[in-house]
mmCIF file of C-alpha atoms and ligand atoms in Angstrom:
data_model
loop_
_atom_site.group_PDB
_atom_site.id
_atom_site.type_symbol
_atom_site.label_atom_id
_atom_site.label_comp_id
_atom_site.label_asym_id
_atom_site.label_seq_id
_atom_site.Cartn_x
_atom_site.Cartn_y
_atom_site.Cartn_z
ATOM 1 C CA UNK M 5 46.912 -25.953 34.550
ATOM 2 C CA UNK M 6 43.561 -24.693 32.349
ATOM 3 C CA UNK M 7 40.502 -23.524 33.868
ATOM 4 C CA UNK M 8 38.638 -26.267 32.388
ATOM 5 C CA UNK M 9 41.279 -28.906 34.561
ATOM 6 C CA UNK M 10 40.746 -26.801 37.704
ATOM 7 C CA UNK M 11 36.889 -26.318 37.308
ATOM 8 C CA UNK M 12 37.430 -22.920 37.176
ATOM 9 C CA UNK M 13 35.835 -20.169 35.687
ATOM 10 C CA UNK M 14 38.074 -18.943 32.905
ATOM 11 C CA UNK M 15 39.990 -15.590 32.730
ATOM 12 C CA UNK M 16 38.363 -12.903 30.786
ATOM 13 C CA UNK M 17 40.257 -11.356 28.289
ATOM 14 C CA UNK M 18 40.071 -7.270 27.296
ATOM 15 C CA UNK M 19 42.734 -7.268 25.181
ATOM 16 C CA UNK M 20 42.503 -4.103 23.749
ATOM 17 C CA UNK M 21 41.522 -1.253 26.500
ATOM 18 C CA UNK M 22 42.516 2.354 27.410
ATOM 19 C CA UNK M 23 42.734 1.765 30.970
ATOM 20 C CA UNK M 24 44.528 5.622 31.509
ATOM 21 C CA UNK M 25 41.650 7.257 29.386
ATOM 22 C CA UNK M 26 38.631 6.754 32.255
ATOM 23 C CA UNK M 27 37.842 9.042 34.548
ATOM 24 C CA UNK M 28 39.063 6.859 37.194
ATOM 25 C CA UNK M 29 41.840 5.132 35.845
ATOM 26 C CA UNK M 30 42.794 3.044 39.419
ATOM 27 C CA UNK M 31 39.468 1.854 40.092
ATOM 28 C CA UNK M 32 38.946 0.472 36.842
ATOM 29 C CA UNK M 33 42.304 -1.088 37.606
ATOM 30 C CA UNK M 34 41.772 -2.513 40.230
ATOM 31 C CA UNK M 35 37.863 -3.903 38.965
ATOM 32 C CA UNK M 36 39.829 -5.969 36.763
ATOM 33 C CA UNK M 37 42.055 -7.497 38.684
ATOM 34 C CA UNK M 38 39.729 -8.390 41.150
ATOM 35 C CA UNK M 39 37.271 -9.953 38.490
ATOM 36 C CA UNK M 40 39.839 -11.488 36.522
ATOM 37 C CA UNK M 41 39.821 -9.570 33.468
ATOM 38 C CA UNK M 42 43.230 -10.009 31.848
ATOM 39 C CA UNK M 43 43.700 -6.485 30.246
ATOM 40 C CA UNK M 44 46.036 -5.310 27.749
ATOM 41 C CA UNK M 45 46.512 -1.630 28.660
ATOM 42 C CA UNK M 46 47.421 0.254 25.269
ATOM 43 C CA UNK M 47 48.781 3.744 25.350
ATOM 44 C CA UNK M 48 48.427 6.303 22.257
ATOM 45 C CA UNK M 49 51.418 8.375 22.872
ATOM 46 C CA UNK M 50 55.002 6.958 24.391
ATOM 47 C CA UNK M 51 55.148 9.688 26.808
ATOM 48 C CA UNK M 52 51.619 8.037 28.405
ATOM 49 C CA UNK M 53 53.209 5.046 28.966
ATOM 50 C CA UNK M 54 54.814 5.100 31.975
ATOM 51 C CA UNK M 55 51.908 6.657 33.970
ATOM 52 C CA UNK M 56 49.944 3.990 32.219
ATOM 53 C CA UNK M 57 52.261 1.048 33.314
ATOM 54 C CA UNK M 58 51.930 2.304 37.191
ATOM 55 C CA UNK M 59 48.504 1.296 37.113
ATOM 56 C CA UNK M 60 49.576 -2.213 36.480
ATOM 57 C CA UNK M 61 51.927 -2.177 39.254
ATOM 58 C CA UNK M 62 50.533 -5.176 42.072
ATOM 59 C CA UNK M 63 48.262 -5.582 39.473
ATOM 60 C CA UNK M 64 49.300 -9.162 37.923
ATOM 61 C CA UNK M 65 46.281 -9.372 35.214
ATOM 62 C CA UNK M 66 46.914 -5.877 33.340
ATOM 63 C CA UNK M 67 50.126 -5.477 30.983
ATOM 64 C CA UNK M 68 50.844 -2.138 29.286
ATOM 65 C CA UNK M 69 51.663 -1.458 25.941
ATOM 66 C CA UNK M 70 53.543 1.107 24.162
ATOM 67 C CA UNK M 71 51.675 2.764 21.562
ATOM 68 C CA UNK M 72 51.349 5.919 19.238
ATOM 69 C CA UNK M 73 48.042 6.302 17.872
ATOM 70 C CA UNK M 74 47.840 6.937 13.888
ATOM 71 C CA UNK M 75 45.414 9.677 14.811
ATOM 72 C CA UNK M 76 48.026 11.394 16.725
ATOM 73 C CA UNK M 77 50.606 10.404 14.372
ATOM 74 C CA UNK M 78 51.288 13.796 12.914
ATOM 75 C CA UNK M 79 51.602 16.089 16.461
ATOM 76 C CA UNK M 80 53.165 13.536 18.165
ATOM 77 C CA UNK M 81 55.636 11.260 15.403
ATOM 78 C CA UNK M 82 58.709 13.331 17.514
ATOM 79 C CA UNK M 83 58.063 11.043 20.073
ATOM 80 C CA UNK M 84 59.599 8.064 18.425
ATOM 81 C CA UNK M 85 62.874 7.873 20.268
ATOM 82 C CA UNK M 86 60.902 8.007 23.957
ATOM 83 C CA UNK M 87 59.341 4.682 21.985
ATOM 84 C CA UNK M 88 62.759 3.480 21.183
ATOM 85 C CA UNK M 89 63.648 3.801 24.260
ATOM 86 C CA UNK M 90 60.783 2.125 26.055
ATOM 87 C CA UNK M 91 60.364 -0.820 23.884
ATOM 88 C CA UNK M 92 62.316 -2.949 26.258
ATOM 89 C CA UNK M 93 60.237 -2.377 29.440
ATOM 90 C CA UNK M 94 57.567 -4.292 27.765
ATOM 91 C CA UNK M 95 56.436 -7.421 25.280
ATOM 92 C CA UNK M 96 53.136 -5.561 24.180
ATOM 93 C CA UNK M 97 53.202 -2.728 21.667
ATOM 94 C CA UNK M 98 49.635 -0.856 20.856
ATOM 95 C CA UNK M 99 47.680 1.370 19.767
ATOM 96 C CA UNK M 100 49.963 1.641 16.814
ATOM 97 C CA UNK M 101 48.854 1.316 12.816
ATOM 98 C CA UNK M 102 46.963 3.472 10.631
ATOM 99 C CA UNK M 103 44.144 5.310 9.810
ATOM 100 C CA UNK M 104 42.761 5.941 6.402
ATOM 101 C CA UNK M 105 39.118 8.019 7.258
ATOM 102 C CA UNK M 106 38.675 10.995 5.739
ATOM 103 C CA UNK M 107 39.665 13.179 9.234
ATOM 104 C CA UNK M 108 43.070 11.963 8.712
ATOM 105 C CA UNK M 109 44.294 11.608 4.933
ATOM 106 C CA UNK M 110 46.515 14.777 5.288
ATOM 107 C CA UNK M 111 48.703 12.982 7.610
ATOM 108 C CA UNK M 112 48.962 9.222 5.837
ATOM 109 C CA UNK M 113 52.499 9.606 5.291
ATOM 110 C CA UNK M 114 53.445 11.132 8.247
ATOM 111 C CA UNK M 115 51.496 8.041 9.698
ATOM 112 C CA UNK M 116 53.299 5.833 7.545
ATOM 113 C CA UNK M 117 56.254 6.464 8.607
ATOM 114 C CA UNK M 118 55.250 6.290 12.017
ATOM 115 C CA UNK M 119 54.295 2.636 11.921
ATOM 116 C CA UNK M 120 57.077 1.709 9.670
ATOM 117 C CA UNK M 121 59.583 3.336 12.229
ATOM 118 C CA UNK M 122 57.442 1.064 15.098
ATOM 119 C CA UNK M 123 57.402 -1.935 12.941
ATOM 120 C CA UNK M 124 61.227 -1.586 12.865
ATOM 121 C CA UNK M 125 61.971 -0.666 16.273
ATOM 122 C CA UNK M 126 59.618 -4.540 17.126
ATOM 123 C CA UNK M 127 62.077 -6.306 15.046
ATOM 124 C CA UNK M 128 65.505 -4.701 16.036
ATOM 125 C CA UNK M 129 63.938 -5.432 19.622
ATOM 126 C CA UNK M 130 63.123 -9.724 19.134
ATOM 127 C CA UNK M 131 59.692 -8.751 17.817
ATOM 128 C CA UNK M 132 56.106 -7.937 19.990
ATOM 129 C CA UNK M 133 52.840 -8.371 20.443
ATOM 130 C CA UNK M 134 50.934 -5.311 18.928
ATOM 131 C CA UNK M 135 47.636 -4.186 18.861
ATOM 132 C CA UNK M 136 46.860 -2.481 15.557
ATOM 133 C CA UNK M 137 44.393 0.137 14.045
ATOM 134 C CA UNK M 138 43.569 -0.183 10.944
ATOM 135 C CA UNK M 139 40.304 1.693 10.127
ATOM 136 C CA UNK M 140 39.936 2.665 6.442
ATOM 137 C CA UNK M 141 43.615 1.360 5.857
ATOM 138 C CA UNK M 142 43.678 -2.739 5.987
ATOM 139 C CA UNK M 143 45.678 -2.976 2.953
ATOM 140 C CA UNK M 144 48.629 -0.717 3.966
ATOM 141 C CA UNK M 145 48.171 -2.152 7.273
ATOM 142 C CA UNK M 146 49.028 -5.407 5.761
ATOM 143 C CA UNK M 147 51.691 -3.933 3.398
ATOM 144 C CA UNK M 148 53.799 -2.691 5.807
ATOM 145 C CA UNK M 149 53.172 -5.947 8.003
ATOM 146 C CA UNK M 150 54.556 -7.836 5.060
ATOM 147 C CA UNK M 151 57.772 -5.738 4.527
ATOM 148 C CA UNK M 152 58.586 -6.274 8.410
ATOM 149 C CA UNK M 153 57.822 -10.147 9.107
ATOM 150 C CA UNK M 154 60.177 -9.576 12.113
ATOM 151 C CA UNK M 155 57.825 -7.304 13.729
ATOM 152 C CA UNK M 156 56.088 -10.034 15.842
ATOM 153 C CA UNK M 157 52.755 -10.906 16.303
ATOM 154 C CA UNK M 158 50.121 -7.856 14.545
ATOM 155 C CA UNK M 159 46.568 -8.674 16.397
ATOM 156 C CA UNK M 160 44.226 -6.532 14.774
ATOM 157 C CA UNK M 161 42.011 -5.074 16.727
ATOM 158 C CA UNK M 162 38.078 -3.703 15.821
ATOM 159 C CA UNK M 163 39.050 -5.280 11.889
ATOM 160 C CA UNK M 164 36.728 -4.161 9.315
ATOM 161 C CA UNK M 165 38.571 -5.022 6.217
ATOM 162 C CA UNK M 166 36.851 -7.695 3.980
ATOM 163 C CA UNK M 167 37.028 -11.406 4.215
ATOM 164 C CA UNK M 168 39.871 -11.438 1.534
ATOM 165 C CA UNK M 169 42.122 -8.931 3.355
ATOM 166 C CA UNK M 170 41.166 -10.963 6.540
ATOM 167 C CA UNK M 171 42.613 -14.582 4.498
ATOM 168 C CA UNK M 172 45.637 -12.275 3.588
ATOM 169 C CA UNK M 173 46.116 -11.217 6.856
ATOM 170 C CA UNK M 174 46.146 -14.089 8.790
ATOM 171 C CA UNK M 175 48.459 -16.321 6.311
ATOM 172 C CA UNK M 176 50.894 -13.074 7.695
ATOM 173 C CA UNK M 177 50.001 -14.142 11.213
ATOM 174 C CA UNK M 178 47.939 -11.752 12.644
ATOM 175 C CA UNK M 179 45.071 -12.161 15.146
ATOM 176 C CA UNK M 180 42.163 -10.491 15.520
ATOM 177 C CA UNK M 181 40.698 -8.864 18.669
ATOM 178 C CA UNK M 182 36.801 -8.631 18.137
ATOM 179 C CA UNK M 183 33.977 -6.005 20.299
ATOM 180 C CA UNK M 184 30.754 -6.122 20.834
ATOM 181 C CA UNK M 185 29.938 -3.882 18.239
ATOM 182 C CA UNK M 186 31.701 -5.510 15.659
ATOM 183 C CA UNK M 187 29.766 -8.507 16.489
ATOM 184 C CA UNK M 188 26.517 -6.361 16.544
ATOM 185 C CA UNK M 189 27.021 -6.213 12.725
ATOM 186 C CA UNK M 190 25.553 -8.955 10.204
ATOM 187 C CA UNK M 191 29.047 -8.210 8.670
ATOM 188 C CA UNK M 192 31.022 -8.504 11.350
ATOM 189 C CA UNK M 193 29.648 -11.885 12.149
ATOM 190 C CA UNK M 194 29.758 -12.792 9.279
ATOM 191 C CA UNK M 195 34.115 -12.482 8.681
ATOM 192 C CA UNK M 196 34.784 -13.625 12.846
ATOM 193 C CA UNK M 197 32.407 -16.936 11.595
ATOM 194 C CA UNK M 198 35.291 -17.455 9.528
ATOM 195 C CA UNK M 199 38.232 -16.922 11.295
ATOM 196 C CA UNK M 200 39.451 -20.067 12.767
ATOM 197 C CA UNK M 201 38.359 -19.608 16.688
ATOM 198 C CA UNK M 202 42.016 -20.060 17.500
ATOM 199 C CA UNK M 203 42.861 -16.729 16.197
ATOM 200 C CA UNK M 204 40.427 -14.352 18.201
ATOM 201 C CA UNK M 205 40.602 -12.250 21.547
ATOM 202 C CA UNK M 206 37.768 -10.084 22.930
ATOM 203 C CA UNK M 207 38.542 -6.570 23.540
ATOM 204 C CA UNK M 208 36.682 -3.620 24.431
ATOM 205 C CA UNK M 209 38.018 -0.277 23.137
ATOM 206 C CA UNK M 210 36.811 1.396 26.519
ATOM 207 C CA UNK M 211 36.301 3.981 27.370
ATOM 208 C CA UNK M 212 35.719 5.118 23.673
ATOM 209 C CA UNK M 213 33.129 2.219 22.932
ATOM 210 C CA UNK M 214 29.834 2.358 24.671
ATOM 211 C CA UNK M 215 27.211 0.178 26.114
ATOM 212 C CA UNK M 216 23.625 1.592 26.338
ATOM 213 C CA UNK M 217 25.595 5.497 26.901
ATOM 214 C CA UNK M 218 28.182 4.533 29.227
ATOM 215 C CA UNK M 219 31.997 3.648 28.432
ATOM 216 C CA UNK M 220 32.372 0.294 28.528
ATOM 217 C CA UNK M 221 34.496 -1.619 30.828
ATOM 218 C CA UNK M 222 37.131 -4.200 31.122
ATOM 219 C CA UNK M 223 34.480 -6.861 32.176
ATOM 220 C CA UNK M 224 31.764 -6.422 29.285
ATOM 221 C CA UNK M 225 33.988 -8.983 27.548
ATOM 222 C CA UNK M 226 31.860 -11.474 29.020
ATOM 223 C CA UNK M 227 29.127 -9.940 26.662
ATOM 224 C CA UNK M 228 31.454 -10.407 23.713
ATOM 225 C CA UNK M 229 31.891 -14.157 24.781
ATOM 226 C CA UNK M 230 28.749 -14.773 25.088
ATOM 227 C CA UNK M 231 27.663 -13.646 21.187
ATOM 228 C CA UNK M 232 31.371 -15.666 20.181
ATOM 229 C CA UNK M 233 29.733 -18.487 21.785
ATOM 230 C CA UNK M 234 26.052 -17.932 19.916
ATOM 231 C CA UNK M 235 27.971 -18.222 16.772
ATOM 232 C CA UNK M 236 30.385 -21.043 16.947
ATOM 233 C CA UNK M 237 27.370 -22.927 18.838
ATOM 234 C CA UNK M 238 29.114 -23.653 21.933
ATOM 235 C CA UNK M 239 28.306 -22.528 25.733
ATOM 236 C CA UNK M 240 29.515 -19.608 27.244
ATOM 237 C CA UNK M 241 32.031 -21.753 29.360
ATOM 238 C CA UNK M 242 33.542 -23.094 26.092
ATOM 239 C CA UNK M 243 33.864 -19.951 24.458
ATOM 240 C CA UNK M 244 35.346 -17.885 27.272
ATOM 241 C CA UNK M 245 37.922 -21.047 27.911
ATOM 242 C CA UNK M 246 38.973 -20.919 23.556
ATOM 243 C CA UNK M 247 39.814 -16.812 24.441
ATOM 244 C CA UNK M 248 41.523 -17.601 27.254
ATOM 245 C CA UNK M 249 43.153 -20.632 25.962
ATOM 246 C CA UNK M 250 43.966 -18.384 23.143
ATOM 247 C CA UNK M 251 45.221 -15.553 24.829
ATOM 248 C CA UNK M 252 47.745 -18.373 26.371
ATOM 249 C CA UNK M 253 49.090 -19.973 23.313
ATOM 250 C CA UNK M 254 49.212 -16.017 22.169
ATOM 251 C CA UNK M 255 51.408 -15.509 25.105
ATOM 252 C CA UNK M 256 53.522 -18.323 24.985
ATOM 253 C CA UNK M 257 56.927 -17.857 24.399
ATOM 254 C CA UNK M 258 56.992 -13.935 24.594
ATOM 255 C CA UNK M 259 59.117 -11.895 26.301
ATOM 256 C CA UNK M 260 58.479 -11.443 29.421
ATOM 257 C CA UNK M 261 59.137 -7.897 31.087
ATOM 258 C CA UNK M 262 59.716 -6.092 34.171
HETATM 259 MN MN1 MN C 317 41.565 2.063 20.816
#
């Protein structure tokens, strides 16, 4: 049954937050789940993710993924086979991809062949859900999407590739997982007013992304629905119920785990 059949207020949706990264990591936990804010938890290195997952445990509305974080994809790459050997505790795979800003060109191919290894790994294992980076590095984001179409489903989270790479990267099937600061930007508008509203989730980045100073958390989403809904001139009701109606047909027919 949907919210809007049971008159309900409809889940929130953080689909991209670093739950194990605040200062509190349980009380932000538990926040969620008591306001409803379905949260995917993404890791950046394998060997966070089992701590990670524990703070879903009794905790229905937060899933953990398995990530390795291009930024980290140099120091940490000999981590892959604690990622091979995770990948089937969970449907949900993030914060994977890469990274092309200036910080981290000495360690695109090592990051490369991180994400290529993880891309693999999805496929051998019935594909995923992943949440990908892909600052600075949209097109060989969506190269090495192409050359693994068994991967799963690639949402792309904080995109700021142009319109065309956005066309090119949804006819592969991705998603796109959108902030409030990307929606803060004329530009950012701009591409999410073209994305079909079908393809979207709201997402936070917290704790890295702020609001006014402080880290954001899980439920500042409902800011993010709120400027979705100023832009594809609905209410707030009707926006938060297309996310979490998204989110759903996202869902549907992944693996379950645990
Ligand atoms: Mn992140």
């Amino acid at each position: 049954m949907t919210s809007a059949e049971h008159g309900t207020t409809p889940v929130k949706v953080d689909f991209h937050c670093h739950l194990d990264l605040y200062p509190d990591p349980h009380a932000v936990a538990a926040q969620a789940q008591t306001s409803q804010v379905a949260v995917l938890s993404v890791t950046t290195t394998p060997t966070a993710y089992e701590g990670t997952a524990a703070l879903a445990h009794g905790r229905p509305m937060v899933r953990t993924a398995l990530g390795l974080h291009p930024e980290l994809a140099a120091e940490r790459g000999h981590e892959l086979p604690t990622f091979d050997r995770l990948i089937h505790r969970t449907a949900f795979v993030g914060e994977v991809g890469l990274d092309g800003s200036r910080r981290f060109t000495h360690t695109r191919a090592q990051q490369l062949e991180v994400f290529s290894h993880i891309l693999r790994t999805c496929a051998d294992a019935g594909g995923r859900i992943l949440s990908v980076h892909s600052r600075g590095a949209v097109q060989a984001v969506l190269d090495a999407v192409r050359a693994n179409p068994r991967a799963g489903t690639p949402v792309l989270h904080w995109y700021t590739g142009t319109m065309r790479q956005a066309e090119s990267a949804m006819e592969l099937g991705c998603w796109f997982s959108v902030g409030t600061q990307m929606l803060a930007s004329p530009r950012g508008r701009d591409l999410i007013a073209l994305v079909p509203p079908d393809r979207i989730l709201t997402e936070t980045d917290g704790p890295f992304s702020l609001e006014a100073g402080q880290p954001q958390l899980p439920g500042n989403v409902t800011k993010t629905t709120s400027q979705l809904a100023r832009l594809w001139a609905v209410t707030n009701f009707e926006a938060s119920f297309q996310v979490e109606s998204n989110l759903r047909a996202l869902l549907h027919g992944a693996k379950v785990f645990d």
